[in-house]
Structures are given as structure tokens and as C-alpha cells.
Amino acid sequence: MSAIVKICGLKRPESLEAALAGGADMVGFVFFEKSPRHLDLAEARRLSELVRGRAEKVALVVNADDSRIAAIVEALAPDWLQLHGAETPERVAQIRASFGRPILKAIGVSEQADFLCAPDYEAVSDRLLFDAKPPKGAVLPGGNGLSFDWTLLRDHACMAAKKNWMLSGGLDPENVGVAIRLTGAPGVDVSSGVEDAPGEKSAAKILAFIAAARAA
């Protein structure tokens, strides 16, 4: 069975259509003003209509309060909420209960110790996303084009046989097959790895990424 494929940080109809035509399982939209992939609510409504059930919609937020999440849910009608900030397990549980959406919780990784929090988040999330931990001083919590040592994940016993996680960070059409084979990742997530410039998606790279992930 092929890995779940998520294309994140979509902003324009043409790149969204490439992801949908290529068969992406999940399409992600970023609601974080510091990101070059930030989407306003009016455009979110427009893009939401274009999906029309062809893939699952994911709304990415970073330490957002309830009023902000409510506005995003109203505009996008997401199937998932992706929490990509410093949300505690308690906050994750509260968001899940309040909004009735499955939660994809991002965990930054740079060393084996970063997996210690995984069980606490796994208990209150529907799926975990292991991403490269941003460097000190970075503005963005993800989408930095960085990867981490994938052997850390392969060797992390508690996730080895589970299917409720995804791999992100530094993936692109050239390395996603290796990443899947090395880690056994049941899902992969890409943003900067299918761009020509920050926030500017390449339809050709999107299609190549999906094909490479399927082939793996």
C-alpha cells in the first residue's frame, strides 16, 4: 500500500490543481502570517471550493487562539487541523474537542530525545508529523527545507509498527523514495521541496513528488 501524500503550502489554483490531478491524498493550506505560504480567508474559501472532495483539506496553524481557528474552519471547512507550533498536549486535546476535527500534530526532531514527547501527543492527536526542528532564531516552525537524520525515526521503536504518523522536512522528488524505504513512513508531507521559490509551487515538481512517493 502506497504512502499517504500531502502537498502543503498551496496558495494558487494552478498548483492546487496539479496536486489534485496528481492524486495527492491531502492538500495543506497555511494560516501563519510570517510564512511566504500564508493564505488569507477569502482565498481559502475560493480554494476550498476547487477541492470539492477530491482530497482531504488540512488547515495549518501555529499557536492560534480559538477565535482564529474558528474563522479558518468557517472559511476552509478543513478535514484536518494541523498544529505546527508549541501547543501542549492539553491544548491539542482542547482544540480537538472544541472543533471536532482530526488533529495532525507536528513534532520537531533533531535528536533521539525529541521523540520522548511523542506518546503524550499521540494520546490526544489523530496523526503525528515528524518534521525537522527549525534552527535557532528561525521565523518558521516548518517549511525551511531542512531534513533530520531519518535513521532516528527508523530506530524509534514506539513508531516502527504504527501507521498514525507522517514524515516531513527536506523532502523533494529526488529523495522521497529513499526516505520512505528507509523509515517505512506511512505518509509524507512536502512544501518547500516542490517550490521554485519560497511560496511559489512548481506543478512539475508536485507531480514528480507524488509519482516518486507512489513508486516507493
C-alpha positions as CSV (number, residue, x, y, z in Angstrom):
1,M,0.0,0.0,0.0
2,S,1.5,3.4,-1.0
3,A,2.2,6.1,1.4
4,I,-0.3,8.9,2.1
5,V,0.9,12.0,0.2
6,K,0.3,15.6,1.5
7,I,1.2,18.7,-0.5
8,C,1.3,21.7,1.8
9,G,1.5,25.4,1.5
10,L,-0.7,25.7,-1.6
11,K,-1.7,29.2,-2.5
12,R,-2.7,29.3,-6.1
13,P,-5.4,27.4,-8.1
14,E,-2.9,26.1,-10.6
15,S,-0.7,24.5,-8.0
16,L,-3.7,23.1,-6.2
17,E,-5.0,21.6,-9.4
18,A,-1.6,20.0,-10.0
19,A,-1.7,18.4,-6.6
20,L,-5.3,17.2,-7.1
21,A,-4.7,15.9,-10.6
22,G,-1.6,14.1,-9.5
23,G,-3.6,12.2,-6.9
24,A,-2.4,13.8,-3.6
25,D,-4.4,12.5,-0.6
26,M,-4.1,15.6,1.4
27,V,-3.7,19.3,0.4
28,G,-2.5,21.7,3.0
29,F,-3.1,25.5,3.5
30,V,-1.0,27.7,5.8
31,F,-2.6,30.3,8.0
32,F,0.5,31.9,9.5
33,E,1.3,35.5,8.5
34,K,5.1,35.1,8.8
35,S,5.1,32.4,6.2
36,P,5.5,33.1,2.5
37,R,2.8,30.4,2.1
38,H,0.2,32.3,4.2
39,L,-3.3,32.2,2.9
40,D,-6.0,34.8,3.7
41,L,-9.5,33.7,4.5
42,A,-11.1,35.0,1.2
43,E,-8.6,33.0,-0.9
44,A,-9.1,30.0,1.4
45,R,-12.8,30.0,0.6
46,R,-12.0,30.1,-3.1
47,L,-9.5,27.2,-3.0
48,S,-11.8,25.2,-0.7
49,E,-14.4,25.1,-3.5
50,L,-11.9,23.9,-6.0
51,V,-11.1,20.8,-3.9
52,R,-14.7,19.6,-4.0
53,G,-14.0,16.3,-2.1
54,R,-11.0,15.3,-4.3
55,A,-8.6,15.3,-1.4
56,E,-8.6,16.0,2.3
57,K,-8.1,19.6,3.2
58,V,-5.7,20.5,6.0
59,A,-5.5,23.9,7.8
60,L,-2.1,24.5,9.3
61,V,-1.9,26.9,12.2
62,V,0.8,27.9,14.6
63,N,-0.2,28.6,18.3
64,A,-3.5,30.0,17.1
65,D,-6.3,31.0,19.5
66,D,-9.8,29.7,19.3
67,S,-11.3,32.7,17.5
68,R,-8.6,32.4,14.8
69,I,-9.2,28.7,14.4
70,A,-12.9,29.3,14.2
71,A,-12.6,31.8,11.4
72,I,-10.3,29.4,9.5
73,V,-12.7,26.5,10.0
74,E,-15.6,28.6,8.7
75,A,-13.6,29.7,5.6
76,L,-11.9,26.5,4.6
77,A,-14.1,23.7,6.1
78,P,-11.0,21.6,6.7
79,D,-11.0,17.9,7.2
80,W,-7.9,18.2,9.5
81,L,-6.3,20.8,11.7
82,Q,-2.5,20.8,11.6
83,L,-0.9,22.2,14.8
84,H,2.6,23.3,13.9
85,G,3.5,25.4,17.0
86,A,4.4,24.8,20.6
87,E,0.9,23.6,21.5
88,T,0.9,21.5,24.7
89,P,-0.9,18.1,24.7
90,E,-3.6,19.8,26.9
91,R,-4.1,22.5,24.2
92,V,-4.2,19.9,21.5
93,A,-6.9,18.0,23.3
94,Q,-8.9,21.2,23.8
95,I,-8.7,22.1,20.1
96,R,-9.8,18.7,19.1
97,A,-12.7,18.7,21.4
98,S,-13.8,22.2,20.5
99,F,-13.7,22.0,16.8
100,G,-14.4,18.3,16.1
101,R,-11.7,17.9,13.6
102,P,-8.9,15.3,13.5
103,I,-5.6,16.7,14.6
104,L,-2.2,16.4,12.8
105,K,0.4,17.5,15.4
106,A,3.9,18.4,14.2
107,I,6.9,17.4,16.3
108,G,10.3,18.9,15.6
109,V,13.2,16.5,15.5
110,S,16.9,16.9,15.6
111,E,17.9,14.1,18.1
112,Q,16.5,11.0,19.6
113,A,15.4,12.8,22.7
114,D,12.9,14.7,20.7
115,F,10.7,11.6,20.4
116,L,10.2,11.5,24.2
117,C,7.1,13.7,23.9
118,A,5.5,11.6,21.1
119,P,3.4,9.3,23.4
120,D,1.8,12.3,25.1
121,Y,0.9,13.9,21.7
122,E,-0.1,10.6,20.2
123,A,-2.7,10.2,23.0
124,V,-4.5,13.4,22.0
125,S,-3.9,13.6,18.2
126,D,-5.1,11.5,15.3
127,R,-1.8,11.6,13.5
128,L,1.8,12.8,14.2
129,L,4.0,14.7,11.8
130,F,7.7,14.4,12.4
131,D,9.5,17.4,10.9
132,A,13.0,18.8,11.1
133,K,13.4,21.1,14.2
134,P,14.0,24.6,12.9
135,P,17.3,26.2,13.7
136,K,17.6,28.7,16.5
137,G,16.2,32.1,15.5
138,A,14.2,30.7,12.6
139,V,10.9,32.5,11.9
140,L,9.1,29.5,10.6
141,P,8.5,26.3,12.6
142,G,8.4,24.3,9.4
143,G,8.8,24.7,5.7
144,N,12.5,25.5,6.0
145,G,13.7,22.9,3.5
146,L,15.7,21.1,6.2
147,S,15.7,17.4,6.9
148,F,16.7,15.4,10.0
149,D,18.6,12.1,10.4
150,W,15.9,9.7,9.2
151,T,17.6,6.8,10.9
152,L,16.5,8.3,14.2
153,L,12.9,7.7,13.1
154,R,13.7,4.2,11.8
155,D,15.2,3.3,15.1
156,H,12.5,4.8,17.2
157,A,10.8,1.6,18.4
158,C,7.4,3.1,19.5
159,M,6.6,4.3,16.0
160,A,8.1,1.4,14.0
161,A,4.9,-0.6,13.7
162,K,2.4,2.2,13.8
163,K,0.6,3.9,10.9
164,N,-0.6,7.1,12.5
165,W,2.4,9.3,11.6
166,M,3.9,11.1,8.6
167,L,7.4,12.3,7.7
168,S,8.3,15.8,6.7
169,G,11.3,18.1,6.4
170,G,13.6,18.5,3.4
171,L,11.7,16.1,1.2
172,D,11.7,16.5,-2.5
173,P,11.1,14.4,-5.7
174,E,14.6,13.1,-5.6
175,N,14.8,11.9,-2.0
176,V,11.2,11.0,-1.0
177,G,11.6,7.4,-2.3
178,V,14.7,6.9,-0.2
179,A,13.0,8.4,2.8
180,I,10.0,6.1,2.6
181,R,12.1,3.0,2.1
182,L,14.5,3.9,5.0
183,T,11.8,4.8,7.5
184,G,8.8,2.9,6.4
185,A,6.8,6.2,6.7
186,P,3.1,5.6,6.1
187,G,2.8,9.2,4.9
188,V,4.9,12.0,3.6
189,D,4.4,15.8,3.6
190,V,6.2,18.3,1.3
191,S,6.1,22.1,1.0
192,S,9.4,23.8,0.1
193,G,10.7,20.7,-1.8
194,V,8.2,21.3,-4.6
195,E,8.8,25.1,-5.0
196,D,10.8,27.2,-7.4
197,A,11.0,30.0,-4.8
198,P,9.6,30.4,-1.3
199,G,5.8,30.1,-1.5
200,E,5.9,29.5,-5.3
201,K,4.9,26.0,-6.1
202,S,6.0,24.1,-9.2
203,A,3.4,22.0,-10.9
204,A,6.1,19.8,-12.4
205,K,7.7,19.2,-9.1
206,I,4.4,18.5,-7.4
207,L,3.6,15.8,-10.0
208,A,7.1,14.4,-9.8
209,F,7.0,14.2,-6.0
210,I,3.7,12.3,-6.0
211,A,4.9,9.9,-8.6
212,A,8.1,9.2,-6.7
213,A,6.2,8.6,-3.4
214,R,3.8,6.3,-5.1
215,A,6.6,4.3,-6.8
216,A,8.3,3.8,-3.4
